[in-house]
Amino acid sequence: MAFDIEMIKKVYATFGERVEAAREVVGRPLTLSEKILYAHLWDGKSTKAFTRGTDYVDFAPDRVAMQDATAQMALLQFMQAGRPKVAVPSSVHCDHLITAKFGAEIDLPQAKTESAEVFDFLSSVSNKYGIGFWKPGAGIIHQVVLENYAFPGGMMIGTDSHTVNAGGLGMLAIGVGGADACDVMAGLPWELKFPKLIGIKLTGKLNGWTSAKDVILKVAGILTVKGGTGAIVEYFGDGAINLSCTGKGTICNMGAEIGATTSTFGYDESMERYLRATNRADVADAANAIAAHLTGDAEVYADPEKYFDQLIEINLDELEPYLNGPFTPDLATPISQMKEVAAANGWPTKVEWGLIGSCTNSSYEDLSRAASVAKQAIAKGLGKKAEFGINPGSEQVRYTANRDGLLNTFEDLDATIFTNACGPCIGMWDRVGAEKQEKNTIVHSFNRNFAKRADGNPNTYAFVTSPEIVAALAIAGDLGFNPLTDTLTNDKGEQVKLDEPTGWELPEKGYAVEDAGYQAPAADGSGVQVLVSPTSHRLQLLAPFAPWEGTDLKGLRLLIKAKGKCTTDHISMAGPWLKFRGHLDNISNNMLIGAVNYFNDKTDHIKNGLTGEYGPVPATQRAYKAQGIGSIVIGDENYGEGSSREHAAMEPRHLGVRAVLVKSFARIHETNLKKQGMLGLTFADKEDYNKIQEDDIIDILGLTEFAPNKPLTLVLHHADGSTEQFDVNHSYNEQQIEWFKAGGALNIIRREAAAKAAL
C-alpha cells in the first residue's frame, strides 16, 4: 500500500469537480498543468481565471520533500514557527552528505560517522514533528520520491531544484527554498506566480542508442538555461505515451536546467505499470477512476498552438544521442558531430571518467541499459579505457539490480559501485588528482556540469549524456567515439562494433528490497528532544533577522559586481561546504567566492571600500557588517540559476547585504531572497549595469513608499564626486513587501503563532 493513501484519495475526491469549475471560469479546454494548478487552489474551487505570468496565486501543496543538505535549514526555520507537527505529509532524505571515493562499503559507514551529528539531528527533528525519515544509503531523494510518494495529479514542493523529477508520474512537483517549505509545513498557503505554459509535442518512438535523456538534452539546446523561466513544460503526444515512467522522470528532472518551474506528463499506462510495480496498486486504481482529469483535454492536444504560450515538436524517430557541455547543460551537440566540434573547440577528447547515476538517471531501466553495453563489451573482448563509477538511485534499485546481476556486470568491467546517493553529481566526489587542476574530460549522466561542479577542478570538461552513452564512452575512452557508427579494437586486435543497448522498463522479477531505509516518525513527538550543541560546527540554531528600519537604504557599499554566469554554486558552493549547511555563520564563509569580479576577472578577490585592499568576499563583507555598513550585490543575467539552495540568499542576509540588483533572476533564487527579507531588484534598463563603478556608494530610494509595480530609484555616488541615478524594478506584491518590512517571512509566521498561543 502507498504512503498517505488517504490523503491521495482526498485529493482525488474533489479533483474532478475542481477541474470542472476551472474549465467553466476559464471558458475553454484545459491543459494538464492548468487542471492540477486549479485543483490545488488554497481557497478551493476557482472563481476566476488567472493570468499566466502575472497573477500571484496561493496554492495548497499535498506534500513536502527535503534532502539532508537543505532540510537542515528548512527544519531549523520550522522549529521557530511554533507548530507541534507538520501540516502536510513531509519527508527527509539523507543523500547529499556522503562522499564518493572508494565505494559504498567504505564510503557509507564513513559518512555515517563524519555526519552523525547532522543525521541524528534530522532523525530526531523528523521524529518530533511527524516527518518521514530516509536514512543515509536509502537513496537519492527524487528516485525515492518517485518510488514511494509521487502520484498523478498531485502537487508537491521540495527543497531541491530537481524535485521536478516527480513530473514523471504526472505531478506538478516544484523546487523551492526552505522558507517556502516551512510555510507549507506550518499549514500556510504557498504562493506562486501563475506559470506560463510551454507545450512539447513528442511523436514517434525512441530507438537504438537514443534514450529519454536525449529528449531533454535537445530541449535544453533549444530553450537554453533560462528559456523555461516562469513556465511549466507539458509533454504530450504519441511519443510521450511511448516513454517509460522513469524516462519521463529523467526528462522532467532536467527541466530544472532550462529554468522551468516544473515539467509534467499526462497519466498513462506506463505510469500505471510503474505504480503497480512499486507496490502502489491502490494509487493506480484511484488514478484510473479519474483518469480523464489527469491529462490535458483532447482539444488542447489536437490544437496545441491555441493553448500553450510556446510549442516545440520533436520526432523521437529522428532523435539521436546528445552530449551537452562543457560547463553548461544547454550546449547541445549530437553525438554524430562531437568529434568535429570537440576538435574545433580544443576540448580534450580523452575521457578520464564515466559516471552513471544522480537523481536524473539512476533507475533500474537506466542501469539495465548501461549494463547491456558493459556486458557485450566484455563478451567482445573490450575493456574500459576510462574509470567507471555507478550510483544506484535507491536501495530498492540497488538491491534489485544486484539480484539480477547488473551490478556484477559493472564490476566485471572494473567499475566502482558508489553509495545510493548523489555523490559526484553534487561535488561530493573525492577524486584522486583533482587538486592538480589538470585539463581533462569526464562524461556523466547527471544534470549539471558547471565548472568545478563534480570534482572542484575548474579544468574538468564535463559532458552530460545518457547512461548507455556514458558506458560506451568509458569503454572507448574517446569523447569523439560514436557507437552508432564506429568500431573499437578488442584484445585480439579485431575491429568490433557495440550493439544497440537493451534493457527493461521494469525488472522482470519485480522489485525487491530487504531494508529500504525508512524510519517512521513517532505517533506523538511532543516528548522528543531535538538537541543542538551551542559549540557545534555543523549546526546552529537560528536567530530572527532584523526588520526593516523604515527608511530608505543609503550609504551602501558595492560588495561585488558579478560578471557572467553566477549560479547558486557560485554564490554558495556545495562539495566540502555541504557539511556546514546547518550552520549559517560557518557556511557564510563561502558566500560568493565563485563569482567572477567584473573589475578584475578574478574570483573571491574584491576591493574593500574601507581599506582599499583586495581580499576574499566573505571577509570583506564581515568587515562592512562590523562597521554597521550595508552593501549591495550586482549581478548579470539569470542570476541564481541552478540549485534551489536558500543558503545563497541567507548568507548575504546574515552578513549584512541589503539588496541584490541584477539584469534578471532565476525564479527560485528571487523568491528565496524575498522570503529572507532581502531586496531583489532588476535593472529597468540593462545597460545601467555598465554604470556601476568599483568605488561607488549607493542609495536605494523609494522604500518608504514601497508598492507593487512601482519602481525604486538607485543613486550612484562615484568616487570622483559625480552622481547618477536610474530606476530599478521589482516584482514584489503586497504580501512580499510585508516579508521585507518584517525582516523575513518567518518573522510573520512566528508572530502569528505567538499571537495564537496567547489566546
mmCIF file with all atom_site columns, C-alpha atoms in Angstrom, residues 572-650:
data_model
loop_
_atom_site.group_PDB
_atom_site.id
_atom_site.type_symbol
_atom_site.label_atom_id
_atom_site.label_alt_id
_atom_site.label_comp_id
_atom_site.label_asym_id
_atom_site.label_entity_id
_atom_site.label_seq_id
_atom_site.pdbx_PDB_ins_code
_atom_site.Cartn_x
_atom_site.Cartn_y
_atom_site.Cartn_z
_atom_site.occupancy
_atom_site.B_iso_or_equiv
_atom_site.pdbx_formal_charge
_atom_site.auth_seq_id
_atom_site.auth_comp_id
_atom_site.auth_asym_id
_atom_site.auth_atom_id
_atom_site.pdbx_PDB_model_num
ATOM 1  C CA . SER A 1 572 ? 27.160 29.187 -2.117  1.00 0.00 ? 572 SER A CA 1
ATOM 2  C CA . MET A 1 573 ? 29.322 26.297 -3.230  1.00 0.00 ? 573 MET A CA 1
ATOM 3  C CA . ALA A 1 574 ? 28.495 22.693 -2.405  1.00 0.00 ? 574 ALA A CA 1
ATOM 4  C CA . GLY A 1 575 ? 31.146 19.964 -2.207  1.00 0.00 ? 575 GLY A CA 1
ATOM 5  C CA . PRO A 1 576 ? 33.158 20.331 1.022   1.00 0.00 ? 576 PRO A CA 1
ATOM 6  C CA . TRP A 1 577 ? 30.873 23.171 2.142   1.00 0.00 ? 577 TRP A CA 1
ATOM 7  C CA . LEU A 1 578 ? 27.881 20.848 2.418   1.00 0.00 ? 578 LEU A CA 1
ATOM 8  C CA . LYS A 1 579 ? 28.980 19.934 5.926   1.00 0.00 ? 579 LYS A CA 1
ATOM 9  C CA . PHE A 1 580 ? 28.056 23.453 7.092   1.00 0.00 ? 580 PHE A CA 1
ATOM 10 C CA . ARG A 1 581 ? 24.552 23.584 5.618   1.00 0.00 ? 581 ARG A CA 1
ATOM 11 C CA . GLY A 1 582 ? 23.086 23.588 9.127   1.00 0.00 ? 582 GLY A CA 1
ATOM 12 C CA . HIS A 1 583 ? 25.394 26.329 10.450  1.00 0.00 ? 583 HIS A CA 1
ATOM 13 C CA . LEU A 1 584 ? 24.592 29.662 8.852   1.00 0.00 ? 584 LEU A CA 1
ATOM 14 C CA . ASP A 1 585 ? 27.603 31.555 10.145  1.00 0.00 ? 585 ASP A CA 1
ATOM 15 C CA . ASN A 1 586 ? 30.156 28.927 9.133   1.00 0.00 ? 586 ASN A CA 1
ATOM 16 C CA . ILE A 1 587 ? 28.741 28.342 5.672   1.00 0.00 ? 587 ILE A CA 1
ATOM 17 C CA . SER A 1 588 ? 28.633 32.092 5.097   1.00 0.00 ? 588 SER A CA 1
ATOM 18 C CA . ASN A 1 589 ? 32.400 31.865 4.674   1.00 0.00 ? 589 ASN A CA 1
ATOM 19 C CA . ASN A 1 590 ? 31.758 30.563 1.150   1.00 0.00 ? 590 ASN A CA 1
ATOM 20 C CA . MET A 1 591 ? 29.496 33.470 0.146   1.00 0.00 ? 591 MET A CA 1
ATOM 21 C CA . LEU A 1 592 ? 30.063 34.450 -3.491  1.00 0.00 ? 592 LEU A CA 1
ATOM 22 C CA . ILE A 1 593 ? 33.573 33.002 -3.564  1.00 0.00 ? 593 ILE A CA 1
ATOM 23 C CA . GLY A 1 594 ? 32.864 31.544 -7.004  1.00 0.00 ? 594 GLY A CA 1
ATOM 24 C CA . ALA A 1 595 ? 31.501 34.753 -8.554  1.00 0.00 ? 595 ALA A CA 1
ATOM 25 C CA . VAL A 1 596 ? 33.726 36.499 -11.108 1.00 0.00 ? 596 VAL A CA 1
ATOM 26 C CA . ASN A 1 597 ? 34.544 40.099 -10.154 1.00 0.00 ? 597 ASN A CA 1
ATOM 27 C CA . TYR A 1 598 ? 33.727 42.331 -13.129 1.00 0.00 ? 598 TYR A CA 1
ATOM 28 C CA . PHE A 1 599 ? 36.614 44.683 -12.347 1.00 0.00 ? 599 PHE A CA 1
ATOM 29 C CA . ASN A 1 600 ? 39.473 42.160 -12.401 1.00 0.00 ? 600 ASN A CA 1
ATOM 30 C CA . ASP A 1 601 ? 38.036 38.889 -13.790 1.00 0.00 ? 601 ASP A CA 1
ATOM 31 C CA . LYS A 1 602 ? 39.056 37.088 -10.596 1.00 0.00 ? 602 LYS A CA 1
ATOM 32 C CA . THR A 1 603 ? 37.033 35.046 -8.137  1.00 0.00 ? 603 THR A CA 1
ATOM 33 C CA . ASP A 1 604 ? 36.964 35.775 -4.413  1.00 0.00 ? 604 ASP A CA 1
ATOM 34 C CA . HIS A 1 605 ? 39.104 38.877 -4.900  1.00 0.00 ? 605 HIS A CA 1
ATOM 35 C CA . ILE A 1 606 ? 37.282 42.166 -4.373  1.00 0.00 ? 606 ILE A CA 1
ATOM 36 C CA . LYS A 1 607 ? 38.135 45.656 -3.188  1.00 0.00 ? 607 LYS A CA 1
ATOM 37 C CA . ASN A 1 608 ? 37.416 46.584 0.412   1.00 0.00 ? 608 ASN A CA 1
ATOM 38 C CA . GLY A 1 609 ? 35.955 50.080 0.265   1.00 0.00 ? 609 GLY A CA 1
ATOM 39 C CA . LEU A 1 610 ? 37.146 50.810 3.798   1.00 0.00 ? 610 LEU A CA 1
ATOM 40 C CA . THR A 1 611 ? 40.812 49.935 3.318   1.00 0.00 ? 611 THR A CA 1
ATOM 41 C CA . GLY A 1 612 ? 41.312 49.959 -0.457  1.00 0.00 ? 612 GLY A CA 1
ATOM 42 C CA . GLU A 1 613 ? 42.833 46.492 -0.211  1.00 0.00 ? 613 GLU A CA 1
ATOM 43 C CA . TYR A 1 614 ? 41.730 43.419 -2.149  1.00 0.00 ? 614 TYR A CA 1
ATOM 44 C CA . GLY A 1 615 ? 40.652 40.252 -0.408  1.00 0.00 ? 615 GLY A CA 1
ATOM 45 C CA . PRO A 1 616 ? 38.030 37.490 -0.089  1.00 0.00 ? 616 PRO A CA 1
ATOM 46 C CA . VAL A 1 617 ? 34.354 38.337 -0.493  1.00 0.00 ? 617 VAL A CA 1
ATOM 47 C CA . PRO A 1 618 ? 33.138 36.955 2.863   1.00 0.00 ? 618 PRO A CA 1
ATOM 48 C CA . ALA A 1 619 ? 35.896 38.657 4.855   1.00 0.00 ? 619 ALA A CA 1
ATOM 49 C CA . THR A 1 620 ? 35.215 41.969 3.133   1.00 0.00 ? 620 THR A CA 1
ATOM 50 C CA . GLN A 1 621 ? 31.500 41.728 3.881   1.00 0.00 ? 621 GLN A CA 1
ATOM 51 C CA . ARG A 1 622 ? 32.194 40.811 7.503   1.00 0.00 ? 622 ARG A CA 1
ATOM 52 C CA . ALA A 1 623 ? 34.293 43.985 7.750   1.00 0.00 ? 623 ALA A CA 1
ATOM 53 C CA . TYR A 1 624 ? 31.362 46.046 6.470   1.00 0.00 ? 624 TYR A CA 1
ATOM 54 C CA . LYS A 1 625 ? 29.000 44.311 8.902   1.00 0.00 ? 625 LYS A CA 1
ATOM 55 C CA . ALA A 1 626 ? 31.323 45.036 11.819  1.00 0.00 ? 626 ALA A CA 1
ATOM 56 C CA . GLN A 1 627 ? 31.100 48.739 10.955  1.00 0.00 ? 627 GLN A CA 1
ATOM 57 C CA . GLY A 1 628 ? 27.312 48.625 10.560  1.00 0.00 ? 628 GLY A CA 1
ATOM 58 C CA . ILE A 1 629 ? 27.589 49.301 6.818   1.00 0.00 ? 629 ILE A CA 1
ATOM 59 C CA . GLY A 1 630 ? 25.134 47.660 4.431   1.00 0.00 ? 630 GLY A CA 1
ATOM 60 C CA . SER A 1 631 ? 26.105 46.546 0.962   1.00 0.00 ? 631 SER A CA 1
ATOM 61 C CA . ILE A 1 632 ? 24.686 45.607 -2.412  1.00 0.00 ? 632 ILE A CA 1
ATOM 62 C CA . VAL A 1 633 ? 25.498 42.831 -4.878  1.00 0.00 ? 633 VAL A CA 1
ATOM 63 C CA . ILE A 1 634 ? 25.260 43.490 -8.615  1.00 0.00 ? 634 ILE A CA 1
ATOM 64 C CA . GLY A 1 635 ? 24.666 40.586 -11.000 1.00 0.00 ? 635 GLY A CA 1
ATOM 65 C CA . ASP A 1 636 ? 24.220 39.646 -14.633 1.00 0.00 ? 636 ASP A CA 1
ATOM 66 C CA . GLU A 1 637 ? 21.552 37.582 -16.445 1.00 0.00 ? 637 GLU A CA 1
ATOM 67 C CA . ASN A 1 638 ? 19.711 34.629 -14.854 1.00 0.00 ? 638 ASN A CA 1
ATOM 68 C CA . TYR A 1 639 ? 21.392 35.309 -11.528 1.00 0.00 ? 639 TYR A CA 1
ATOM 69 C CA . GLY A 1 640 ? 20.956 32.408 -9.104  1.00 0.00 ? 640 GLY A CA 1
ATOM 70 C CA . GLU A 1 641 ? 20.258 29.712 -11.686 1.00 0.00 ? 641 GLU A CA 1
ATOM 71 C CA . GLY A 1 642 ? 20.747 26.105 -10.684 1.00 0.00 ? 642 GLY A CA 1
ATOM 72 C CA . SER A 1 643 ? 20.089 24.621 -7.264  1.00 0.00 ? 643 SER A CA 1
ATOM 73 C CA . SER A 1 644 ? 17.265 25.748 -5.003  1.00 0.00 ? 644 SER A CA 1
ATOM 74 C CA . ARG A 1 645 ? 19.676 26.213 -2.080  1.00 0.00 ? 645 ARG A CA 1
ATOM 75 C CA . GLU A 1 646 ? 18.392 29.080 0.019   1.00 0.00 ? 646 GLU A CA 1
ATOM 76 C CA . HIS A 1 647 ? 21.809 29.450 1.609   1.00 0.00 ? 647 HIS A CA 1
ATOM 77 C CA . ALA A 1 648 ? 22.616 31.587 -1.432  1.00 0.00 ? 648 ALA A CA 1
ATOM 78 C CA . ALA A 1 649 ? 20.049 34.055 -0.098  1.00 0.00 ? 649 ALA A CA 1
ATOM 79 C CA . MET A 1 650 ? 20.537 33.519 3.629   1.00 0.00 ? 650 MET A CA 1
#
